[in-house]
Amino acid sequence: MKRYLARQLVQLVVVVIGISILSFAILHVIGDPVLLLLPQNAGKEEFERYRHLLGLDQPLWVQYWKFVSRAAQGDFGKSWYADTPAFRLVLERMPPTIYLTLAGLGTGLLIALPLGIVAALRRHSFLDTVCTVIAVAGQAMPLFWLGIMLIIVFAVRLKTLPASGYGTWQHFVMPAFCLGAFLAPITMRLVRSGVIEVLNMEYIKTARAKGLREGMVVVKHAFRNACIPVITVLGLQFGQLLGGAIITETVFAWPGVATLAVESIRNQDFPVVQCAVVLLAVIIVAVNLVVDVVVGLIDPRIRVGA
């Protein structure tokens, strides 16, 4: 297990370094931030002075090395607009995004698990068809469209939920449902196929032959083994949920780190963007590490194979 963990940690570090290099290079290719920081009538000397002040006149590898050296100490530099440490800005906006992602994850599981199990137990029935149609419809609906429709129905027409903002449980309902609807289809299909496969195993037939109740057979014996691929995909889906949070936060004016990142990209505020990208990458990779460990604990063959 120690060797398995060490290998996963090495992969974590390599992935984070790779993402930081890629995002750093892309940010410095998309344009010159000094053009946004200074008025259009500023002189050439003023532009050069600002580039030198921000270190943008140095070779790219030197800029990256300085960034990594400071980031390793928790210093991502100051926002060029807010004159505040980028790390503090991102940390202040991180909790709403994490809470929203977890709420979306929970909502998606609440939708997917029962539907997936029911579809598997009633395979090729009308109920199975209904669950499959729900899954396909969920995958086909664009996230922004679903968010706007929810706002029109529940905030504008019925006036039962707030259209935007953050602070109470009512603010979570529509954004969490959007993310949950984004996650549920693929999870439901995985649960369905996993349970169907496991139900045909010999040990399931043995459990039934011993007279165990069908509910006990499904929950204790079938679902436990069927959930391994689901847990693995959830780790990957967590990253996609954070990506989906960018759209959801924009639609519902959610004050999370995704909104901050979009604003910073628009302003080419490199320190804030770089800090947000690295921290989100660390969270996503760490979640996947936890998922790998959990899957390895559930199924020892996986960590032995690794």
mmCIF file of C-alpha atoms in Angstrom:
data_model
loop_
_atom_site.group_PDB
_atom_site.id
_atom_site.type_symbol
_atom_site.label_atom_id
_atom_site.label_comp_id
_atom_site.label_asym_id
_atom_site.label_seq_id
_atom_site.Cartn_x
_atom_site.Cartn_y
_atom_site.Cartn_z
ATOM 1 C CA MET A 1 0.000 0.000 0.000
ATOM 2 C CA LYS A 2 2.891 2.397 0.776
ATOM 3 C CA ARG A 3 4.365 1.818 -2.671
ATOM 4 C CA TYR A 4 0.969 2.393 -4.243
ATOM 5 C CA LEU A 5 0.540 5.663 -2.338
ATOM 6 C CA ALA A 6 4.058 6.835 -3.228
ATOM 7 C CA ARG A 7 3.386 6.225 -6.913
ATOM 8 C CA GLN A 8 0.097 8.125 -6.747
ATOM 9 C CA LEU A 9 1.794 11.076 -4.977
ATOM 10 C CA VAL A 10 4.500 11.247 -7.646
ATOM 11 C CA GLN A 11 1.801 11.310 -10.321
ATOM 12 C CA LEU A 12 0.050 14.109 -8.395
ATOM 13 C CA VAL A 13 3.181 16.279 -8.375
ATOM 14 C CA VAL A 14 3.909 15.635 -12.068
ATOM 15 C CA VAL A 15 0.341 16.504 -13.091
ATOM 16 C CA VAL A 16 0.288 19.746 -11.070
ATOM 17 C CA ILE A 17 3.663 20.831 -12.505
ATOM 18 C CA GLY A 18 2.462 20.023 -16.025
ATOM 19 C CA ILE A 19 -0.736 22.024 -15.565
ATOM 20 C CA SER A 20 1.166 24.986 -14.126
ATOM 21 C CA ILE A 21 3.573 25.018 -17.106
ATOM 22 C CA LEU A 22 0.746 24.765 -19.623
ATOM 23 C CA SER A 23 -1.417 27.455 -18.019
ATOM 24 C CA PHE A 24 1.608 29.746 -17.536
ATOM 25 C CA ALA A 25 2.580 29.430 -21.212
ATOM 26 C CA ILE A 26 -0.978 29.975 -22.478
ATOM 27 C CA LEU A 27 -1.488 33.052 -20.298
ATOM 28 C CA HIS A 28 1.667 34.662 -21.645
ATOM 29 C CA VAL A 29 0.695 33.933 -25.253
ATOM 30 C CA ILE A 30 -2.857 35.308 -25.241
ATOM 31 C CA GLY A 31 -1.807 38.965 -25.051
ATOM 32 C CA ASP A 32 0.015 41.759 -23.287
ATOM 33 C CA PRO A 33 -1.665 42.615 -19.956
ATOM 34 C CA VAL A 34 0.073 46.015 -19.846
ATOM 35 C CA LEU A 35 -2.194 47.127 -22.691
ATOM 36 C CA LEU A 36 -5.139 46.722 -20.292
ATOM 37 C CA LEU A 37 -3.386 48.173 -17.242
ATOM 38 C CA LEU A 38 -2.355 51.443 -18.885
ATOM 39 C CA PRO A 39 -4.471 53.972 -20.783
ATOM 40 C CA GLN A 40 -4.270 53.865 -24.563
ATOM 41 C CA ASN A 41 -2.522 57.225 -24.728
ATOM 42 C CA ALA A 42 0.360 56.077 -22.507
ATOM 43 C CA GLY A 43 3.795 56.440 -24.073
ATOM 44 C CA LYS A 44 6.178 53.672 -25.103
ATOM 45 C CA GLU A 45 8.479 54.412 -22.164
ATOM 46 C CA GLU A 46 5.568 54.010 -19.763
ATOM 47 C CA PHE A 47 4.702 50.605 -21.285
ATOM 48 C CA GLU A 48 8.320 49.446 -21.036
ATOM 49 C CA ARG A 49 8.562 50.665 -17.447
ATOM 50 C CA TYR A 50 5.440 48.708 -16.486
ATOM 51 C CA ARG A 51 6.646 45.552 -18.242
ATOM 52 C CA HIS A 52 9.919 45.808 -16.341
ATOM 53 C CA LEU A 53 8.045 46.433 -13.068
ATOM 54 C CA LEU A 54 5.930 43.279 -13.572
ATOM 55 C CA GLY A 55 8.886 41.231 -14.784
ATOM 56 C CA LEU A 56 7.297 40.666 -18.193
ATOM 57 C CA ASP A 57 10.460 41.754 -20.031
ATOM 58 C CA GLN A 58 12.343 38.696 -18.786
ATOM 59 C CA PRO A 59 12.569 35.356 -20.673
ATOM 60 C CA LEU A 60 9.539 33.131 -20.134
ATOM 61 C CA TRP A 61 11.498 30.383 -18.388
ATOM 62 C CA VAL A 62 12.923 32.929 -15.915
ATOM 63 C CA GLN A 63 9.414 34.226 -15.173
ATOM 64 C CA TYR A 64 8.172 30.658 -14.661
ATOM 65 C CA TRP A 65 11.067 29.754 -12.369
ATOM 66 C CA LYS A 66 10.406 32.828 -10.219
ATOM 67 C CA PHE A 67 6.693 31.956 -10.133
ATOM 68 C CA VAL A 68 7.375 28.366 -9.038
ATOM 69 C CA SER A 69 9.909 29.461 -6.412
ATOM 70 C CA ARG A 70 7.422 31.872 -4.851
ATOM 71 C CA ALA A 71 4.425 29.545 -5.235
ATOM 72 C CA ALA A 72 6.274 26.798 -3.346
ATOM 73 C CA GLN A 73 6.255 29.209 -0.388
ATOM 74 C CA GLY A 74 2.581 30.093 -0.821
ATOM 75 C CA ASP A 75 3.315 33.399 -2.545
ATOM 76 C CA PHE A 76 1.522 33.715 -5.906
ATOM 77 C CA GLY A 77 2.148 37.446 -6.137
ATOM 78 C CA LYS A 78 -0.341 40.309 -5.889
ATOM 79 C CA SER A 79 -3.359 40.952 -8.059
ATOM 80 C CA TRP A 80 -2.465 43.661 -10.564
ATOM 81 C CA TYR A 81 -5.907 45.219 -10.121
ATOM 82 C CA ALA A 82 -6.862 44.658 -6.462
ATOM 83 C CA ASP A 83 -3.300 45.070 -5.099
ATOM 84 C CA THR A 84 -4.083 42.120 -2.793
ATOM 85 C CA PRO A 85 -2.242 38.797 -2.512
ATOM 86 C CA ALA A 86 -3.651 36.481 -5.187
ATOM 87 C CA PHE A 87 -3.574 33.548 -2.769
ATOM 88 C CA ARG A 88 -5.850 35.390 -0.334
ATOM 89 C CA LEU A 89 -8.267 36.431 -3.100
ATOM 90 C CA VAL A 90 -8.590 32.859 -4.378
ATOM 91 C CA LEU A 91 -8.929 31.355 -0.887
ATOM 92 C CA GLU A 92 -11.734 33.812 -0.045
ATOM 93 C CA ARG A 93 -13.680 32.667 -3.145
ATOM 94 C CA MET A 94 -12.871 28.969 -2.810
ATOM 95 C CA PRO A 95 -15.462 27.903 -0.142
ATOM 96 C CA PRO A 96 -18.563 28.838 -2.218
ATOM 97 C CA THR A 97 -17.211 26.849 -5.167
ATOM 98 C CA ILE A 98 -16.346 23.809 -3.036
ATOM 99 C CA TYR A 99 -19.748 23.899 -1.290
ATOM 100 C CA LEU A 100 -21.545 24.194 -4.623
ATOM 101 C CA THR A 101 -19.541 21.340 -6.152
ATOM 102 C CA LEU A 102 -20.242 19.065 -3.174
ATOM 103 C CA ALA A 103 -23.939 19.990 -3.270
ATOM 104 C CA GLY A 104 -23.997 19.176 -6.998
ATOM 105 C CA LEU A 105 -22.194 15.888 -6.348
ATOM 106 C CA GLY A 106 -24.692 14.930 -3.642
ATOM 107 C CA THR A 107 -27.649 15.891 -5.813
ATOM 108 C CA GLY A 108 -26.301 13.916 -8.739
ATOM 109 C CA LEU A 109 -25.848 10.805 -6.577
ATOM 110 C CA LEU A 110 -29.337 11.173 -5.111
ATOM 111 C CA ILE A 111 -30.704 11.146 -8.647
ATOM 112 C CA ALA A 112 -28.403 8.558 -10.188
ATOM 113 C CA LEU A 113 -28.128 5.789 -7.596
ATOM 114 C CA PRO A 114 -31.826 4.905 -7.169
ATOM 115 C CA LEU A 115 -32.563 5.343 -10.880
ATOM 116 C CA GLY A 116 -29.570 3.209 -11.870
ATOM 117 C CA ILE A 117 -30.458 0.402 -9.451
ATOM 118 C CA VAL A 118 -34.144 0.437 -10.428
ATOM 119 C CA ALA A 119 -33.245 0.405 -14.138
ATOM 120 C CA ALA A 120 -30.945 -2.584 -13.586
ATOM 121 C CA LEU A 121 -33.509 -4.537 -11.562
ATOM 122 C CA ARG A 122 -36.272 -3.808 -14.102
ATOM 123 C CA ARG A 123 -34.111 -4.286 -17.188
ATOM 124 C CA HIS A 124 -35.903 -3.926 -20.567
ATOM 125 C CA SER A 125 -39.090 -2.806 -18.799
ATOM 126 C CA PHE A 126 -41.025 0.451 -19.199
ATOM 127 C CA LEU A 127 -39.325 1.744 -16.029
ATOM 128 C CA ASP A 128 -35.903 1.005 -17.515
ATOM 129 C CA THR A 129 -36.871 2.920 -20.660
ATOM 130 C CA VAL A 130 -38.022 5.919 -18.606
ATOM 131 C CA CYS A 131 -34.729 5.974 -16.652
ATOM 132 C CA THR A 132 -32.720 5.724 -19.893
ATOM 133 C CA VAL A 133 -34.707 8.592 -21.445
ATOM 134 C CA ILE A 134 -34.030 10.704 -18.338
ATOM 135 C CA ALA A 135 -30.303 9.932 -18.629
ATOM 136 C CA VAL A 136 -30.162 10.817 -22.323
ATOM 137 C CA ALA A 137 -32.185 14.000 -21.760
ATOM 138 C CA GLY A 138 -29.869 15.001 -18.913
ATOM 139 C CA GLN A 139 -26.807 14.547 -21.111
ATOM 140 C CA ALA A 140 -28.377 16.461 -23.990
ATOM 141 C CA MET A 141 -29.387 19.544 -21.966
ATOM 142 C CA PRO A 142 -26.788 22.348 -22.006
ATOM 143 C CA LEU A 143 -25.954 23.462 -18.481
ATOM 144 C CA PHE A 144 -26.535 27.173 -19.150
ATOM 145 C CA TRP A 145 -29.932 26.474 -20.757
ATOM 146 C CA LEU A 146 -31.103 24.410 -17.785
ATOM 147 C CA GLY A 147 -29.961 27.152 -15.389
ATOM 148 C CA ILE A 148 -31.828 29.851 -17.305
ATOM 149 C CA MET A 149 -34.992 27.718 -17.487
ATOM 150 C CA LEU A 150 -34.867 27.110 -13.711
ATOM 151 C CA ILE A 151 -34.487 30.842 -13.087
ATOM 152 C CA ILE A 152 -37.457 31.649 -15.331
ATOM 153 C CA VAL A 153 -39.703 29.042 -13.661
ATOM 154 C CA PHE A 154 -38.744 29.186 -9.977
ATOM 155 C CA ALA A 155 -37.407 32.724 -9.573
ATOM 156 C CA VAL A 156 -39.377 34.762 -12.115
ATOM 157 C CA ARG A 157 -42.715 32.914 -12.396
ATOM 158 C CA LEU A 158 -43.174 31.140 -9.065
ATOM 159 C CA LYS A 159 -40.911 33.460 -7.026
ATOM 160 C CA THR A 160 -39.991 30.598 -4.691
ATOM 161 C CA LEU A 161 -36.204 30.620 -5.085
ATOM 162 C CA PRO A 162 -33.641 33.430 -5.442
ATOM 163 C CA ALA A 163 -32.328 33.889 -8.959
ATOM 164 C CA SER A 164 -28.777 34.687 -7.851
ATOM 165 C CA GLY A 165 -26.523 35.228 -4.860
ATOM 166 C CA TYR A 166 -25.123 33.124 -2.047
ATOM 167 C CA GLY A 167 -25.765 32.744 1.679
ATOM 168 C CA THR A 168 -28.837 30.590 2.389
ATOM 169 C CA TRP A 169 -29.851 27.024 1.504
ATOM 170 C CA GLN A 170 -32.364 28.394 -1.019
ATOM 171 C CA HIS A 171 -29.443 29.797 -3.023
ATOM 172 C CA PHE A 172 -28.048 26.283 -3.396
ATOM 173 C CA VAL A 173 -31.146 24.601 -4.814
ATOM 174 C CA MET A 174 -31.045 25.597 -8.479
ATOM 175 C CA PRO A 175 -27.222 25.674 -8.975
ATOM 176 C CA ALA A 176 -26.845 22.310 -7.200
ATOM 177 C CA PHE A 177 -29.620 20.790 -9.292
ATOM 178 C CA CYS A 178 -27.915 22.041 -12.461
ATOM 179 C CA LEU A 179 -24.623 20.405 -11.524
ATOM 180 C CA GLY A 180 -26.440 17.293 -10.283
ATOM 181 C CA ALA A 181 -28.284 16.974 -13.594
ATOM 182 C CA PHE A 182 -24.916 17.289 -15.335
ATOM 183 C CA LEU A 183 -23.436 14.445 -13.252
ATOM 184 C CA ALA A 184 -26.426 12.102 -12.921
ATOM 185 C CA PRO A 185 -26.763 10.628 -16.459
ATOM 186 C CA ILE A 186 -23.327 9.030 -16.768
ATOM 187 C CA THR A 187 -23.393 7.894 -13.134
ATOM 188 C CA MET A 188 -26.838 6.350 -13.564
ATOM 189 C CA ARG A 189 -25.761 4.429 -16.656
ATOM 190 C CA LEU A 190 -22.642 3.184 -14.866
ATOM 191 C CA VAL A 191 -24.678 2.024 -11.868
ATOM 192 C CA ARG A 192 -27.156 0.293 -14.169
ATOM 193 C CA SER A 193 -24.538 -1.579 -16.204
ATOM 194 C CA GLY A 194 -22.488 -2.396 -13.075
ATOM 195 C CA VAL A 195 -25.450 -3.834 -11.169
ATOM 196 C CA ILE A 196 -26.616 -5.830 -14.209
ATOM 197 C CA GLU A 197 -23.158 -7.348 -14.606
ATOM 198 C CA VAL A 198 -22.813 -8.206 -10.923
ATOM 199 C CA LEU A 199 -26.323 -9.691 -10.693
ATOM 200 C CA ASN A 200 -25.233 -12.397 -13.147
ATOM 201 C CA MET A 201 -22.314 -13.486 -10.955
ATOM 202 C CA GLU A 202 -22.318 -16.892 -9.305
ATOM 203 C CA TYR A 203 -21.985 -15.502 -5.765
ATOM 204 C CA ILE A 204 -25.200 -13.522 -6.264
ATOM 205 C CA LYS A 205 -27.010 -16.692 -7.297
ATOM 206 C CA THR A 206 -25.523 -18.395 -4.222
ATOM 207 C CA ALA A 207 -26.742 -15.595 -1.969
ATOM 208 C CA ARG A 208 -30.235 -15.910 -3.415
ATOM 209 C CA ALA A 209 -30.112 -19.699 -3.067
ATOM 210 C CA LYS A 210 -29.351 -19.245 0.643
ATOM 211 C CA GLY A 211 -32.646 -17.417 0.978
ATOM 212 C CA LEU A 212 -31.338 -13.883 1.507
ATOM 213 C CA ARG A 213 -33.867 -11.151 0.857
ATOM 214 C CA GLU A 214 -33.563 -9.490 -2.571
ATOM 215 C CA GLY A 215 -32.922 -6.092 -0.987
ATOM 216 C CA MET A 216 -30.003 -7.515 1.013
ATOM 217 C CA VAL A 217 -28.592 -9.213 -2.084
ATOM 218 C CA VAL A 218 -28.733 -6.002 -4.122
ATOM 219 C CA VAL A 219 -27.470 -3.555 -1.481
ATOM 220 C CA LYS A 220 -24.901 -5.642 0.363
ATOM 221 C CA HIS A 221 -23.550 -7.923 -2.363
ATOM 222 C CA ALA A 222 -24.327 -6.467 -5.785
ATOM 223 C CA PHE A 223 -24.064 -2.715 -5.255
ATOM 224 C CA ARG A 224 -20.780 -2.861 -3.321
ATOM 225 C CA ASN A 225 -18.942 -4.463 -6.246
ATOM 226 C CA ALA A 226 -20.835 -2.483 -8.845
ATOM 227 C CA CYS A 227 -19.861 0.839 -7.223
ATOM 228 C CA ILE A 228 -16.093 0.495 -7.880
ATOM 229 C CA PRO A 229 -16.231 1.945 -11.439
ATOM 230 C CA VAL A 230 -18.749 4.528 -10.189
ATOM 231 C CA ILE A 231 -16.338 5.745 -7.486
ATOM 232 C CA THR A 232 -13.533 5.950 -10.049
ATOM 233 C CA VAL A 233 -15.652 8.014 -12.418
ATOM 234 C CA LEU A 234 -16.824 10.264 -9.582
ATOM 235 C CA GLY A 235 -13.209 11.300 -9.030
ATOM 236 C CA LEU A 236 -12.958 12.325 -12.668
ATOM 237 C CA GLN A 237 -16.409 13.887 -12.587
ATOM 238 C CA PHE A 238 -15.403 16.058 -9.626
ATOM 239 C CA GLY A 239 -13.023 17.907 -11.923
ATOM 240 C CA GLN A 240 -15.734 18.278 -14.533
ATOM 241 C CA LEU A 241 -18.115 19.574 -11.874
ATOM 242 C CA LEU A 242 -15.582 22.265 -10.976
ATOM 243 C CA GLY A 243 -15.411 23.099 -14.677
ATOM 244 C CA GLY A 244 -19.195 23.111 -14.859
ATOM 245 C CA ALA A 245 -19.197 25.441 -11.868
ATOM 246 C CA ILE A 246 -17.775 28.145 -14.161
ATOM 247 C CA ILE A 247 -20.986 28.100 -16.195
ATOM 248 C CA THR A 248 -23.235 27.630 -13.169
ATOM 249 C CA GLU A 249 -21.581 30.427 -11.192
ATOM 250 C CA THR A 250 -21.879 32.744 -14.169
ATOM 251 C CA VAL A 251 -25.605 31.979 -14.691
ATOM 252 C CA PHE A 252 -26.491 32.313 -10.988
ATOM 253 C CA ALA A 253 -23.995 35.114 -10.160
ATOM 254 C CA TRP A 254 -22.372 32.779 -7.655
ATOM 255 C CA PRO A 255 -19.370 34.439 -5.930
ATOM 256 C CA GLY A 256 -17.000 31.495 -6.336
ATOM 257 C CA VAL A 257 -13.461 31.052 -7.544
ATOM 258 C CA ALA A 258 -14.661 30.169 -11.052
ATOM 259 C CA THR A 259 -16.261 33.591 -11.414
ATOM 260 C CA LEU A 260 -13.080 35.189 -10.076
ATOM 261 C CA ALA A 261 -10.995 33.229 -12.594
ATOM 262 C CA VAL A 262 -13.189 34.322 -15.515
ATOM 263 C CA GLU A 263 -12.989 37.975 -14.430
ATOM 264 C CA SER A 264 -9.220 37.680 -14.020
ATOM 265 C CA ILE A 265 -8.771 36.059 -17.444
ATOM 266 C CA ARG A 266 -10.796 38.894 -18.961
ATOM 267 C CA ASN A 267 -8.503 41.413 -17.219
ATOM 268 C CA GLN A 268 -5.382 39.292 -17.871
ATOM 269 C CA ASP A 269 -4.627 39.413 -14.146
ATOM 270 C CA PHE A 270 -1.969 36.704 -14.394
ATOM 271 C CA PRO A 271 -1.184 36.169 -10.668
ATOM 272 C CA VAL A 272 -4.843 35.511 -9.777
ATOM 273 C CA VAL A 273 -5.476 33.268 -12.788
ATOM 274 C CA GLN A 274 -2.306 31.267 -12.179
ATOM 275 C CA CYS A 275 -3.122 30.878 -8.473
ATOM 276 C CA ALA A 276 -6.698 29.761 -9.202
ATOM 277 C CA VAL A 277 -5.591 27.256 -11.844
ATOM 278 C CA VAL A 278 -2.897 25.717 -9.635
ATOM 279 C CA LEU A 279 -5.132 25.457 -6.550
ATOM 280 C CA LEU A 280 -8.021 23.949 -8.524
ATOM 281 C CA ALA A 281 -5.604 21.498 -10.139
ATOM 282 C CA VAL A 282 -4.264 20.501 -6.724
ATOM 283 C CA ILE A 283 -7.818 19.937 -5.426
ATOM 284 C CA ILE A 284 -8.850 17.872 -8.465
ATOM 285 C CA VAL A 285 -5.707 15.746 -8.388
ATOM 286 C CA ALA A 286 -5.982 15.289 -4.610
ATOM 287 C CA VAL A 287 -9.607 14.142 -4.960
ATOM 288 C CA ASN A 288 -8.564 11.645 -7.613
ATOM 289 C CA LEU A 289 -5.780 10.440 -5.313
ATOM 290 C CA VAL A 290 -8.317 9.857 -2.526
ATOM 291 C CA VAL A 291 -10.579 8.043 -4.991
ATOM 292 C CA ASP A 292 -7.699 5.804 -6.130
ATOM 293 C CA VAL A 293 -6.883 4.960 -2.519
ATOM 294 C CA VAL A 294 -10.529 4.199 -1.692
ATOM 295 C CA VAL A 295 -10.862 1.993 -4.782
ATOM 296 C CA GLY A 296 -7.598 0.277 -3.863
ATOM 297 C CA LEU A 297 -8.938 -0.421 -0.375
ATOM 298 C CA ILE A 298 -12.220 -1.805 -1.747
ATOM 299 C CA ASP A 299 -10.521 -3.946 -4.401
ATOM 300 C CA PRO A 300 -6.929 -4.992 -3.428
ATOM 301 C CA ARG A 301 -6.349 -6.361 -6.956
ATOM 302 C CA ILE A 302 -6.151 -2.783 -8.249
ATOM 303 C CA ARG A 303 -3.297 -1.661 -5.998
ATOM 304 C CA VAL A 304 -1.466 -4.940 -6.591
ATOM 305 C CA GLY A 305 -1.777 -4.360 -10.317
ATOM 306 C CA ALA A 306 -0.534 -0.791 -9.887
#
